[in-house]
Amino acid sequence: MVGVSDGQASRREPSALAPVGGPLLSLALAALMEDVHAHSGAVYLLAPDEPVLEMAVMAGLPRAFAAPWERVGLSAPLPVAEAVRERRLVWVNGEEQMAGRYPRVAVVLPYSFALAALPLACADTVYGALFVTWPDSHPPELSSRERDQLGVACDRLSTRLAHALEKGHPVGPEPDLPTPGATAAMAGTLGAGEAVRMAARLPYGLCALDLHGRVGYANAAACELLGMPVGGLLGAQLWASLPWLNDPAYEDCYRAALISQHVTSFVALRPPGDWLSFRLYPSTNGLSLRISRARAVSAMARAEPRHGEATTRLVTISHVLSLAGALTEAVGVQDVVQLIASEFAPTVGSQALILLGSQGGRLRVLGHRGYPDAAIAERFDGEPLTAQIPGAHVLTSGVPAFFESRRQLEHLYPARRTTPDGMAAWAFLPLIASGRPVGTCVLAYAEPHAFPADERAILTSLSGLIALALERALLYDAKHQLAHGLQAALLPHSLPSLPGIEAAARYLPATHGMEIGGDFYDLVPTVGRAAAVIGDVQGHNVTAAGLMGQIRTAVRAYTTVGQAPGQVMRSTNRLMIDLGTDLFASCVYLRLDPARQRVVMARAGHPPPLLRKPDGQVRVLDLAGGPLLGIDADATYTTTEFALAPGSVLALYTDGLIESPGVDIEDALAELGERLAESGDEPLDELADRLVRHTATAEERLDDIALLLLRARPS
C-alpha cells in the first residue's frame, strides 16, 4: 500500500484472522486513532453498484460536522476520494494546504487541523477508505511510525473486509462512537463529588459540554449568569436552550474549538444589557466552558436575535457552503443539475427536480433527477413561455411560487389535473443572473410540505447561486458546441479507402480552454499513390484551429498538383511565412507507394513516427528532416525513403500522446513502442483505441492528441 514506510515500527500482526462479527469498523477505527493519537476519524465503504463512498462510521466528532461528505463520489476533489483513485496515502498538514488543495472542505470547515486519508483495498479490489485528523499542533509531516501504523491498520482492515465478503457477511454501517478512551484520562484524579463541590464554590460559571455541544454539568454560577435553571440546561445545547445564543456565529466557535483543539472565546449580549464572556477549553472527549461577566462595550453593537425568530442551523449552513463551493466547480449544465440533485435537493427534503431554461420563446428541459419515468419531466420541453403552467410563469415573471399541496397547485393551474407527476408539493424558483431570467428550478416533494417564511427565504437566496452557475454552464456549453463544431469541420469526416493501405485515426482535444486546438491529420489519395500527413499548430484556440485548417488545405493542394514530399514542406513553410502569423507548426508528410512497398518521408520538427514490422519489432523513424514550419523562409526539408512491407504498421502522432508532466519523453516514447509491439496485430481501430486509452481516461490533458495509423495490406 502506498504511503506505508519500511520503518521498523511496532507491528501488531494477528496470529490468525479473527472471525467476522461485532463492530468491525468501529473497533478498527478506535484502535487506529489510539495508535496514532488522532483526534477524529471515519471509515467509508464503497457502494455496491455505484462509484460512491458512503460513510459507515465516524469517531471523535459529531457526524453533522461531515454532513456534506456522508456520500462522496470517487471523482470528487476530496481527500478520501483521491486516496482511492490514486491508491495512496493523502496527507494534508493544515488549514492553508487544505484551502489550496481541497477548497470545498476548507469552505465548510475553515479550521486548523491535519488530515490523513488512505484507501482500503486488497490487490485489485477497493473496499472503501478512511481518514483520521489531528489538531494543527501535529508536526507538518507524518512520522515514519505513524505512516507505518496507518498502513498496517488499513491492510489489516482490508483483509478483514475481504474475509467478510468471502464468507457472505458484507460489512455495513455501524453506530458512531466517541473518542476512544474518553474516560481513561480521569483515572486517579479528584473524586466526582469533591469536584462538584469545588466547582460550586467558584465565582464564575462552569459548564461541561460533550462532543455534540450538549450540557452535561453546570454549576450554580453558570445558571445564574445564563438566567436558566439547571434543568433547562442539562442535556441540551446552549444555543438551543437560550434564544439569545441562537446564532450560527456562537455555534461556530464551538465547532472551531472542537476541530482545532484550540481555546476559543466570544462575547454575547444577554438581554437586556448584560455582556457575558464565554471561553471554551476543548479536549478529545468534550469541552469545558467558563462563563463570566464582560465589560459592556457599546462598539460591539451585535444585533440581538429577536425572540422566537427562527435561525438557520449550522448543519444547513454547512450544506449551503458546500453547495456554493461545488457550484463554482460546475462546468456544464449537466454538472449543475447533478450538483443540485446531490448537494441541494436532499438538504431541503426534495425528492425530485427539474431544471428549465428557455430558447426561442419556449421552455427547454435542461435536466431532471428523481422521476422514475423521464417522460414525466420531459413533457414540459417545447411548451411556449405563454403557457399557463407554473414553470413558464415563474421564468417570465421572476417571482417564486410555492405549493404546499396538489390542491393548491391545481387551484391556480387546473391543467395540472390532467398531467399528474406523483408528487405532492412543489417549489418553483426563478433563476435570475445578471438581471435576467435564465431558467427555473423546480423542486418536488413526495409528501405535502409546508414552506415557512424562513425556508422560502433560504430557497430563494440559494436560487441566486444556482442561477449564476447555470449562466456560466450555458455559456460554457455553447462555447463547447462551437469548438467541437469548428474542430469537426476542420478535420476529415472520414478517411478514404485506399488500395493496399488500411487507415484509422483518433483525435482528442485538450481538457483545458475551449477544447479546440491545432492538431490535424489527413490522408490524400493520388493516382497510384497516397499521401499521409499529421501536424501540430502551436496553441489551443480558434486562431490555432484556423491556421491548422489553412495548412491542411495547402498540403492537400500541393499534393494534388504533384509536388514531391520535400517540396510540399517547403511550399507550406513559405505559405506560413507569407501569412505573417506568429505561430509555428510541426509536420510529418509521407508519400505512400503500396505497389512498390516504399514510403518517402519529409519531417518538419515533428516527433518521429513509429514503424512496426511484420515480425513485431518497432523502429523509431528518427530520420533527417528540417525546422518547424513558419520560422525560416529559406528552410529545406530532407526526405528519406524506406520500405513498408505488407503487415507493417506506421504510427503517426502528435506530442500530446507522449508528453505529460513529470514523465521523461524518451520513456513515454519507449512505452508507446512497447504497446504498439504487443498489440500491433489487432484490428486497426482496436489498436488506435488501445494506444490512446491511457490518455483518453486522464482527467486532465494539457495538449491535443492526434493519431494516424497506417497498415500495409498484401496486394
XYZ file of C-alpha atoms in Angstrom:
715
model
C 0.000 0.000 0.000
C 1.440 3.378 -0.992
C 2.214 5.607 1.956
C 3.388 2.808 4.268
C 7.032 3.192 5.230
C 9.551 0.409 5.638
C 10.390 1.570 9.155
C 10.541 -0.980 11.955
C 7.680 0.416 13.992
C 5.788 -1.996 16.177
C 3.512 -4.166 14.055
C 0.721 -5.979 15.828
C 0.060 -8.635 13.211
C -2.735 -11.028 14.192
C -1.635 -14.618 14.511
C -4.793 -15.736 12.752
C -7.657 -13.947 11.090
C -10.274 -13.216 13.694
C -13.822 -14.248 12.869
C -16.019 -11.624 11.303
C -18.649 -10.237 13.618
C -19.280 -7.373 16.008
C -18.488 -3.740 15.288
C -15.575 -4.430 12.973
C -15.193 -0.925 11.585
C -15.676 0.840 14.921
C -13.103 -1.291 16.700
C -10.568 -0.936 13.881
C -11.033 2.846 13.738
C -10.812 3.207 17.521
C -7.600 1.172 17.656
C -6.039 3.167 14.819
C -6.922 6.514 16.399
C -5.432 5.387 19.693
C -2.238 4.173 17.988
C -1.559 7.427 16.130
C -3.140 9.726 18.763
C -5.662 11.022 16.241
C -8.441 13.360 17.232
C -11.226 12.070 14.967
C -11.763 9.764 12.035
C -14.220 7.981 9.786
C -14.457 4.848 7.650
C -16.130 4.834 4.242
C -17.346 1.793 2.327
C -17.681 1.628 -1.451
C -21.325 1.477 -2.535
C -22.188 -1.845 -4.221
C -23.301 -0.635 -7.642
C -22.063 2.934 -7.990
C -18.750 4.802 -7.754
C -19.612 6.341 -4.393
C -18.030 6.142 -0.941
C -20.569 6.066 1.902
C -19.623 6.960 5.472
C -20.059 3.823 7.595
C -18.837 5.041 10.988
C -17.385 8.232 12.463
C -15.483 8.727 15.702
C -14.356 11.669 17.772
C -16.653 14.317 16.292
C -20.387 14.604 15.612
C -21.316 13.262 12.190
C -23.000 16.599 11.474
C -19.528 18.122 11.024
C -19.026 15.911 7.974
C -22.649 16.005 6.781
C -21.821 17.296 3.254
C -19.495 14.321 2.736
C -21.519 11.378 4.007
C -21.654 10.253 0.363
C -18.607 11.026 -1.747
C -18.249 10.353 -5.476
C -14.949 8.749 -6.452
C -14.297 11.637 -8.848
C -14.881 14.291 -6.162
C -11.996 16.652 -5.292
C -11.840 15.355 -1.714
C -9.035 13.586 0.201
C -10.781 10.210 0.680
C -11.789 10.058 -3.000
C -8.266 10.972 -4.117
C -6.822 8.307 -1.822
C -8.973 5.679 -3.551
C -8.367 6.974 -7.093
C -4.601 7.043 -6.676
C -4.360 4.121 -4.203
C -2.101 6.078 -1.865
C -1.972 7.949 1.411
C -3.143 11.576 1.112
C -1.707 13.935 3.745
C -2.951 17.487 4.379
C -0.898 19.261 7.015
C -3.083 22.221 7.921
C -5.614 24.895 7.054
C -3.508 26.580 4.365
C -2.808 23.369 2.489
C -6.448 22.297 2.802
C -7.601 25.610 1.278
C -5.166 25.233 -1.612
C -5.827 21.587 -2.455
C -9.409 20.985 -1.286
C -11.249 24.339 -1.176
C -14.658 22.686 -0.758
C -13.565 21.216 2.572
C -11.903 24.448 3.673
C -15.047 26.487 2.954
C -17.215 24.310 5.207
C -14.545 23.620 7.872
C -12.316 26.727 7.943
C -10.388 25.498 10.976
C -6.840 24.390 11.725
C -6.405 20.616 11.607
C -4.328 17.987 9.837
C -5.773 15.019 7.952
C -4.606 11.708 6.508
C -6.761 9.661 4.117
C -5.989 6.128 2.928
C -7.684 3.555 0.686
C -8.981 0.248 1.986
C -8.006 -2.158 -0.773
C -6.557 -5.591 -1.481
C -4.886 -6.374 -4.817
C -7.323 -5.073 -7.451
C -10.353 -4.730 -5.156
C -11.277 -1.493 -3.381
C -13.486 -1.763 -0.303
C -13.517 1.843 0.812
C -11.345 4.434 2.538
C -10.748 6.070 5.881
C -9.468 9.346 7.249
C -8.152 10.480 10.614
C -7.476 14.022 11.831
C -5.204 15.737 14.333
C -5.158 19.278 15.751
C -2.797 21.576 13.897
C -0.260 21.141 16.695
C 0.703 17.980 14.813
C 4.093 18.291 13.065
C 3.884 19.278 9.381
C 4.838 15.759 8.269
C 3.739 12.307 9.359
C 6.416 10.361 11.171
C 7.639 7.018 9.839
C 5.961 5.340 12.779
C 2.619 6.993 12.005
C 2.832 6.092 8.327
C 3.655 2.524 9.239
C 0.791 2.236 11.711
C -1.701 3.796 9.303
C -0.667 1.419 6.543
C -0.711 -1.674 8.756
C -4.148 -0.776 10.132
C -5.567 -0.268 6.629
C -4.055 -3.514 5.369
C -5.485 -5.398 8.335
C -8.950 -3.867 7.965
C -8.926 -4.505 4.190
C -8.114 -8.158 4.834
C -10.970 -8.393 7.323
C -13.382 -6.833 4.817
C -12.266 -9.255 2.114
C -12.720 -12.147 4.546
C -16.223 -10.926 5.403
C -17.219 -10.806 1.724
C -15.821 -14.284 1.095
C -17.918 -15.624 3.977
C -21.032 -13.911 2.666
C -21.168 -11.426 5.544
C -20.658 -7.998 3.970
C -19.925 -5.252 6.473
C -22.367 -2.364 6.703
C -22.677 0.937 8.593
C -22.138 0.893 12.361
C -23.113 3.306 15.153
C -20.770 6.250 15.530
C -18.543 6.210 18.595
C -16.987 8.892 20.787
C -13.260 9.274 21.081
C -11.725 6.014 22.349
C -10.591 6.132 25.944
C -12.734 9.140 26.734
C -12.719 8.354 30.447
C -9.219 6.957 30.678
C -7.734 10.376 31.446
C -9.905 10.625 34.567
C -8.238 7.695 36.317
C -6.602 8.706 39.576
C -7.978 12.259 39.624
C -10.131 14.018 42.157
C -13.359 12.259 43.152
C -16.517 13.308 41.341
C -18.290 14.541 44.472
C -15.438 16.750 45.570
C -15.070 18.091 42.021
C -18.710 19.211 42.051
C -18.300 20.905 45.412
C -15.146 22.662 44.201
C -16.868 23.929 41.034
C -19.826 25.174 43.081
C -17.545 27.399 45.155
C -16.055 29.176 42.127
C -17.317 32.727 41.410
C -17.644 32.175 37.665
C -19.821 29.837 35.633
C -18.633 26.382 34.588
C -20.302 24.033 32.120
C -19.206 20.692 30.714
C -20.182 20.081 27.061
C -19.993 16.770 25.234
C -18.826 16.405 21.636
C -22.293 17.400 20.390
C -22.310 20.574 22.486
C -24.836 19.201 24.979
C -24.543 20.377 28.599
C -23.602 17.569 30.983
C -22.900 19.736 34.023
C -23.473 23.361 35.040
C -22.634 24.955 38.360
C -24.865 27.406 40.168
C -22.931 30.441 38.932
C -23.449 29.362 35.316
C -27.192 29.014 35.828
C -27.360 32.451 37.439
C -25.331 34.138 34.683
C -27.335 32.459 31.918
C -30.671 33.060 33.634
C -31.721 29.439 33.202
C -32.342 26.751 35.829
C -30.092 23.730 35.650
C -32.981 21.574 34.461
C -33.314 23.731 31.345
C -29.635 23.345 30.509
C -28.794 19.698 31.129
C -28.900 17.502 28.047
C -29.427 20.427 25.644
C -27.164 22.626 23.557
C -26.773 26.171 24.869
C -27.808 27.716 21.561
C -30.964 25.582 21.611
C -31.856 26.459 25.228
C -31.122 30.176 25.129
C -32.695 32.234 22.286
C -30.082 34.980 22.636
C -27.326 32.415 21.909
C -29.179 31.001 18.902
C -26.742 32.491 16.415
C -24.582 30.446 13.999
C -21.529 32.527 14.920
C -21.601 31.222 18.503
C -22.035 27.621 17.433
C -19.171 28.110 15.008
C -16.878 28.923 17.962
C -17.777 25.555 19.471
C -17.021 23.837 16.168
C -13.725 25.702 15.809
C -12.616 24.720 19.315
C -13.569 21.079 18.866
C -11.921 20.607 15.466
C -8.772 22.666 16.024
C -8.445 21.783 19.754
C -7.600 25.439 20.375
C -9.097 27.548 23.159
C -11.690 29.888 21.654
C -13.795 32.651 23.138
C -16.611 35.024 22.300
C -18.745 37.703 23.937
C -22.543 37.684 23.771
C -25.278 40.011 24.995
C -27.823 38.570 27.416
C -30.893 40.797 27.176
C -31.473 43.448 28.140
C -27.913 44.662 28.700
C -25.598 42.075 30.281
C -22.474 41.207 28.316
C -21.095 37.744 29.061
C -17.715 36.288 28.147
C -17.586 32.629 27.055
C -14.286 30.719 26.896
C -14.144 27.157 25.518
C -11.403 24.733 26.553
C -11.522 21.685 24.248
C -10.263 18.150 24.699
C -10.785 14.987 22.694
C -13.836 13.998 24.762
C -15.663 17.306 25.063
C -15.285 20.916 26.129
C -15.148 22.871 29.367
C -16.898 26.230 29.222
C -16.096 29.156 31.514
C -18.663 31.980 31.717
C -18.036 35.365 33.322
C -19.292 38.914 33.085
C -17.690 41.085 30.418
C -17.366 44.827 30.431
C -20.074 46.285 28.228
C -18.615 47.622 25.029
C -21.036 49.796 23.135
C -18.979 49.421 19.969
C -19.913 45.751 19.946
C -23.383 46.534 18.649
C -24.153 42.981 17.804
C -27.687 42.547 16.503
C -29.723 40.632 19.034
C -31.797 37.776 17.602
C -35.448 38.588 18.129
C -37.313 36.273 20.443
C -38.936 33.471 18.514
C -37.065 34.232 15.308
C -36.048 31.035 13.505
C -32.344 30.892 12.722
C -30.704 28.633 10.202
C -28.910 25.694 11.818
C -25.227 25.340 11.170
C -25.660 21.967 9.541
C -27.787 23.719 6.933
C -25.136 26.421 6.585
C -22.541 23.694 6.056
C -24.606 22.285 3.228
C -25.086 25.750 1.765
C -21.349 26.437 1.843
C -20.685 23.050 0.312
C -23.206 23.761 -2.447
C -21.656 27.162 -3.112
C -18.190 25.649 -3.354
C -19.386 22.813 -5.556
C -21.248 25.139 -7.933
C -18.058 27.107 -8.553
C -16.581 23.891 -9.965
C -19.558 23.088 -12.210
C -18.595 23.227 -15.868
C -21.579 22.225 -17.977
C -25.340 22.290 -17.443
C -25.461 18.619 -16.509
C -22.864 19.283 -13.805
C -25.201 21.902 -12.342
C -28.170 19.508 -12.473
C -26.186 16.769 -10.735
C -24.905 19.103 -8.024
C -28.400 20.393 -7.270
C -29.622 16.802 -7.049
C -26.807 15.583 -4.806
C -25.992 18.642 -2.667
C -29.110 20.829 -2.556
C -32.295 18.806 -3.005
C -31.590 16.272 -0.192
C -30.817 19.114 2.231
C -34.245 20.702 1.781
C -36.071 17.374 1.657
C -36.895 17.374 -2.048
C -37.252 14.040 -3.839
C -37.139 15.229 -7.466
C -36.159 18.240 -9.507
C -36.395 19.714 -12.984
C -34.149 22.456 -14.346
C -35.876 24.535 -17.031
C -34.426 27.036 -19.468
C -35.788 28.857 -22.484
C -34.957 29.072 -26.173
C -36.894 30.681 -28.993
C -39.821 31.580 -26.759
C -40.248 28.029 -25.491
C -39.340 26.090 -22.370
C -36.409 23.696 -22.559
C -35.866 20.913 -20.037
C -32.159 21.229 -19.258
C -32.095 18.259 -16.908
C -34.011 16.378 -14.259
C -33.492 13.863 -11.457
C -35.717 11.755 -9.236
C -38.520 10.914 -11.673
C -38.717 7.186 -12.427
C -40.291 7.977 -15.805
C -38.282 10.567 -17.756
C -41.355 11.406 -19.842
C -42.967 12.993 -16.758
C -40.289 15.675 -16.623
C -39.620 15.996 -20.347
C -43.259 16.706 -21.271
C -42.608 20.377 -20.489
C -39.944 20.594 -23.198
C -41.168 22.812 -26.042
C -44.043 24.398 -24.129
C -44.452 28.089 -25.066
C -43.479 30.608 -22.418
C -47.056 31.909 -22.579
C -48.443 28.546 -21.454
C -50.481 28.545 -18.245
C -48.075 26.362 -16.313
C -46.094 27.418 -13.218
C -42.648 26.710 -14.733
C -43.231 29.170 -17.580
C -44.931 31.762 -15.384
C -42.106 31.780 -12.809
C -39.458 32.031 -15.527
C -41.085 35.011 -17.216
C -42.188 36.839 -14.051
C -39.134 36.197 -11.879
C -41.429 35.578 -8.876
C -41.047 32.292 -6.938
C -44.062 30.088 -6.341
C -44.613 27.583 -3.526
C -47.390 24.983 -3.468
C -47.790 23.083 -0.221
C -50.201 20.545 -1.708
C -51.591 19.314 -5.009
C -54.838 21.100 -4.232
C -53.067 24.489 -4.119
C -51.309 23.841 -7.413
C -54.395 22.651 -9.263
C -56.449 25.585 -7.948
C -54.203 28.066 -9.789
C -53.258 25.799 -12.690
C -56.219 23.497 -13.453
C -54.396 21.930 -16.410
C -52.114 20.086 -13.984
C -55.036 17.806 -13.084
C -54.501 16.024 -16.406
C -50.728 15.714 -16.013
C -50.011 14.293 -12.541
C -46.368 13.606 -11.715
C -46.823 11.649 -8.494
C -45.580 14.500 -6.291
C -47.473 16.339 -3.537
C -45.710 19.721 -3.081
C -43.539 21.983 -5.243
C -41.197 24.967 -5.062
C -40.706 26.862 -8.338
C -37.595 29.042 -8.016
C -36.732 31.670 -10.654
C -33.070 31.612 -11.664
C -32.048 35.213 -12.285
C -28.479 36.099 -13.238
C -27.108 39.414 -14.485
C -30.572 40.896 -14.082
C -32.296 38.492 -16.459
C -34.068 35.151 -16.016
C -32.012 32.166 -17.194
C -34.271 29.376 -16.004
C -36.491 27.833 -13.355
C -35.532 25.267 -10.735
C -38.470 23.039 -9.811
C -38.153 21.136 -6.517
C -40.785 18.438 -5.994
C -41.730 16.727 -2.722
C -43.322 13.312 -2.359
C -45.458 14.429 0.614
C -47.304 17.701 1.354
C -44.708 20.205 2.544
C -45.127 23.492 4.387
C -42.877 26.337 3.267
C -42.454 28.702 6.253
C -41.095 32.173 5.632
C -37.522 31.358 6.622
C -37.393 28.326 4.325
C -38.786 30.346 1.424
C -36.109 32.968 2.024
C -33.362 30.336 2.049
C -34.628 28.661 -1.130
C -34.947 31.976 -2.929
C -31.465 33.057 -1.864
C -29.907 29.784 -2.926
C -31.594 30.059 -6.301
C -29.295 33.027 -6.946
C -26.222 30.775 -6.547
C -27.771 28.220 -8.866
C -28.631 30.918 -11.418
C -25.028 32.164 -11.591
C -23.742 28.619 -12.017
C -26.348 27.888 -14.687
C -25.479 31.061 -16.606
C -21.805 30.047 -16.671
C -22.699 26.496 -17.615
C -24.927 27.577 -20.515
C -22.146 29.799 -21.831
C -19.617 27.001 -21.470
C -21.856 24.501 -23.263
C -22.410 26.971 -26.106
C -18.656 27.523 -26.483
C -18.070 23.804 -26.216
C -20.520 23.076 -29.030
C -18.967 25.822 -31.155
C -15.471 24.470 -30.564
C -16.448 20.909 -31.394
C -18.333 22.026 -34.483
C -15.357 24.021 -35.733
C -12.917 21.211 -34.952
C -15.130 18.664 -36.700
C -15.367 20.913 -39.766
C -11.585 21.283 -39.994
C -10.699 17.588 -39.599
C -11.603 14.831 -42.082
C -15.076 13.406 -41.571
C -13.752 10.011 -42.658
C -10.617 8.520 -44.143
C -10.666 7.460 -47.813
C -10.364 3.813 -48.768
C -7.011 3.209 -50.475
C -5.750 0.129 -52.299
C -3.090 -1.616 -50.250
C -3.461 0.722 -47.243
C -5.694 0.392 -44.185
C -6.070 3.508 -42.015
C -7.522 4.574 -38.649
C -7.328 7.901 -36.819
C -8.175 9.387 -33.437
C -8.371 12.966 -32.167
C -8.683 14.032 -28.504
C -8.862 17.732 -27.548
C -7.100 19.192 -24.536
C -9.280 19.346 -21.436
C -8.440 22.995 -20.774
C -9.749 26.086 -22.523
C -12.254 25.674 -25.348
C -11.158 22.102 -26.161
C -10.035 23.150 -29.600
C -6.532 23.169 -30.984
C -4.181 22.940 -33.900
C -3.523 19.205 -34.194
C -4.523 17.780 -37.577
C -4.173 14.748 -39.809
C -5.193 13.849 -43.350
C -4.984 11.080 -45.919
C -4.927 12.254 -49.547
C -5.372 9.775 -52.437
C -3.457 10.406 -55.667
C -3.001 8.348 -58.839
C -1.369 5.083 -57.796
C -0.190 6.604 -54.559
C -1.396 8.342 -51.406
C -0.123 10.987 -49.029
C -0.492 10.890 -45.251
C 0.133 13.958 -43.126
C -0.038 14.795 -39.442
C 0.851 18.087 -37.801
C 0.521 20.330 -34.781
C -0.005 24.095 -34.863
C 1.090 25.936 -31.736
C -1.756 26.891 -29.383
C -5.204 25.727 -28.268
C -7.567 28.380 -29.532
C -9.570 29.477 -32.542
C -6.512 31.123 -34.128
C -4.560 27.877 -33.981
C -7.523 25.938 -35.366
C -7.978 28.411 -38.218
C -4.302 28.213 -39.185
C -4.488 24.440 -38.964
C -7.322 24.460 -41.495
C -5.260 26.595 -43.860
C -2.232 24.311 -43.569
C -4.276 21.176 -44.140
C -5.884 22.722 -47.231
C -2.484 23.839 -48.560
C -0.949 20.380 -48.077
C -3.824 18.792 -49.986
C -3.458 21.340 -52.804
C 0.317 20.903 -53.121
C -0.111 17.119 -53.065
C -2.809 17.176 -55.736
C -0.623 19.161 -58.150
C 2.089 16.526 -57.800
C 4.744 18.188 -55.653
C 7.344 15.893 -54.068
C 7.298 15.490 -50.238
C 10.206 17.878 -49.651
C 8.656 20.473 -51.931
C 5.288 20.157 -50.149
C 7.028 21.020 -46.889
C 8.869 23.982 -48.459
C 5.699 25.350 -50.058
C 3.729 25.028 -46.823
C 6.534 26.706 -44.896
C 6.558 29.686 -47.295
C 2.779 29.945 -47.017
C 3.005 30.261 -43.228
C 5.693 32.932 -43.583
C 3.537 34.838 -46.104
C 0.505 34.678 -43.781
C 2.511 36.689 -41.255
C 1.391 34.584 -38.315
C 3.323 34.476 -35.073
C 2.552 30.773 -34.712
C 4.613 27.863 -35.931
C 3.787 24.250 -36.732
C 5.373 20.817 -36.821
C 4.522 18.278 -39.514
C 5.269 14.818 -40.907
C 4.448 14.118 -44.551
C 4.539 10.632 -46.092
C 4.159 9.680 -49.748
C 2.928 6.092 -49.796
C 3.536 3.751 -52.751
C 1.841 0.454 -51.798
C 2.621 -1.217 -55.130
C 6.378 -0.706 -54.651
C 6.111 -1.130 -50.859
C 8.012 2.124 -50.392
C 7.469 5.305 -48.391
C 9.114 8.721 -48.756
C 9.068 10.877 -45.625
C 9.624 14.601 -45.033
C 9.627 15.920 -41.458
C 9.414 19.452 -40.047
C 10.335 19.343 -36.371
C 7.669 16.755 -35.577
C 8.012 13.747 -33.226
C 9.312 10.731 -35.193
C 6.786 8.150 -36.447
C 6.956 4.538 -35.275
C 7.219 1.622 -37.711
C 6.132 -1.819 -36.534
C 7.461 -4.522 -38.811
C 5.517 -7.733 -39.504
C 7.718 -9.628 -37.019
C 6.640 -7.285 -34.200
C 9.818 -5.227 -33.955
C 9.267 -1.483 -33.616
C 11.598 1.113 -35.063
C 11.608 4.823 -34.254
C 11.916 6.703 -37.575
C 14.055 9.497 -36.179
C 15.287 10.402 -39.665
C 16.628 13.655 -41.068
C 14.195 16.487 -41.701
C 14.031 20.250 -41.306
C 12.975 23.019 -38.897
C 9.461 23.848 -37.771
C 7.174 25.448 -40.334
C 6.851 29.215 -40.133
C 10.348 30.007 -38.808
C 12.804 30.188 -41.738
C 11.595 31.174 -45.219
C 14.653 29.532 -46.840
C 14.441 26.243 -44.944
C 14.808 22.985 -46.875
C 13.445 19.624 -45.836
C 15.451 16.454 -46.394
C 13.466 13.386 -47.446
C 14.146 9.742 -46.616
C 12.838 6.621 -48.368
C 12.230 3.346 -46.535
C 10.479 0.026 -47.088
C 6.917 -0.735 -45.980
C 6.393 -4.497 -46.109
C 2.851 -5.949 -46.056
C 1.651 -6.234 -42.465
C 3.751 -3.287 -41.326
C 2.075 -0.564 -39.239
C 3.033 3.109 -39.266
C 2.023 5.196 -36.230
C 1.958 8.966 -36.764
C 1.072 11.042 -33.683
C 1.332 14.481 -32.121
C 3.317 15.214 -28.982
C 0.239 15.239 -26.738
C 0.316 11.437 -26.895
C 3.757 11.149 -25.312
C 4.203 14.331 -23.289
C 2.903 14.641 -19.742
C 4.209 16.478 -16.658
C 6.900 14.597 -14.766
C 7.366 11.900 -17.421
C 10.549 11.684 -19.480
C 9.671 11.900 -23.175
C 12.093 9.098 -24.078
C 10.436 6.801 -21.547
C 6.995 7.723 -22.862
C 8.073 7.024 -26.450
C 9.519 3.671 -25.402
C 6.252 2.792 -23.651
C 4.263 3.725 -26.773
C 6.567 1.483 -28.835
C 6.012 -1.403 -26.421
C 2.229 -1.081 -26.681
C 2.487 -0.971 -30.459
C 4.716 -4.058 -30.491
C 2.379 -6.024 -28.218
C -0.902 -5.117 -29.923
C 0.120 -4.326 -33.494
C -1.682 -7.354 -34.930
C -5.087 -6.232 -33.606
C -7.662 -4.660 -35.944
C -6.542 -1.115 -36.588
C -9.479 0.582 -34.849
C -8.921 -1.506 -31.724
C -5.212 -0.730 -31.867
C -5.943 3.018 -32.142
C -8.216 2.864 -29.094
C -5.586 0.957 -27.131
C -2.826 3.444 -27.928
C -4.846 6.469 -26.761
C -6.707 4.752 -23.916
C -4.391 5.760 -21.073
C -4.553 9.376 -22.231
C -8.270 9.372 -23.070
C -9.167 8.423 -19.496
C -6.942 11.091 -17.945
C -8.836 13.824 -16.081
C -6.525 16.497 -17.459
C -4.904 16.685 -20.892
C -2.715 19.711 -21.322
C -2.385 19.193 -25.081
C -4.398 17.906 -28.031
C -3.747 14.409 -29.333
C -3.912 13.245 -32.932
C -3.073 9.695 -34.009
C -2.985 8.278 -37.546
C -2.318 4.563 -38.067
C -1.492 3.056 -41.463
C -1.160 -0.672 -42.194
C 0.191 -2.059 -45.448
C -2.036 -4.839 -46.771
C -0.890 -7.620 -49.082
C -1.554 -6.733 -52.704
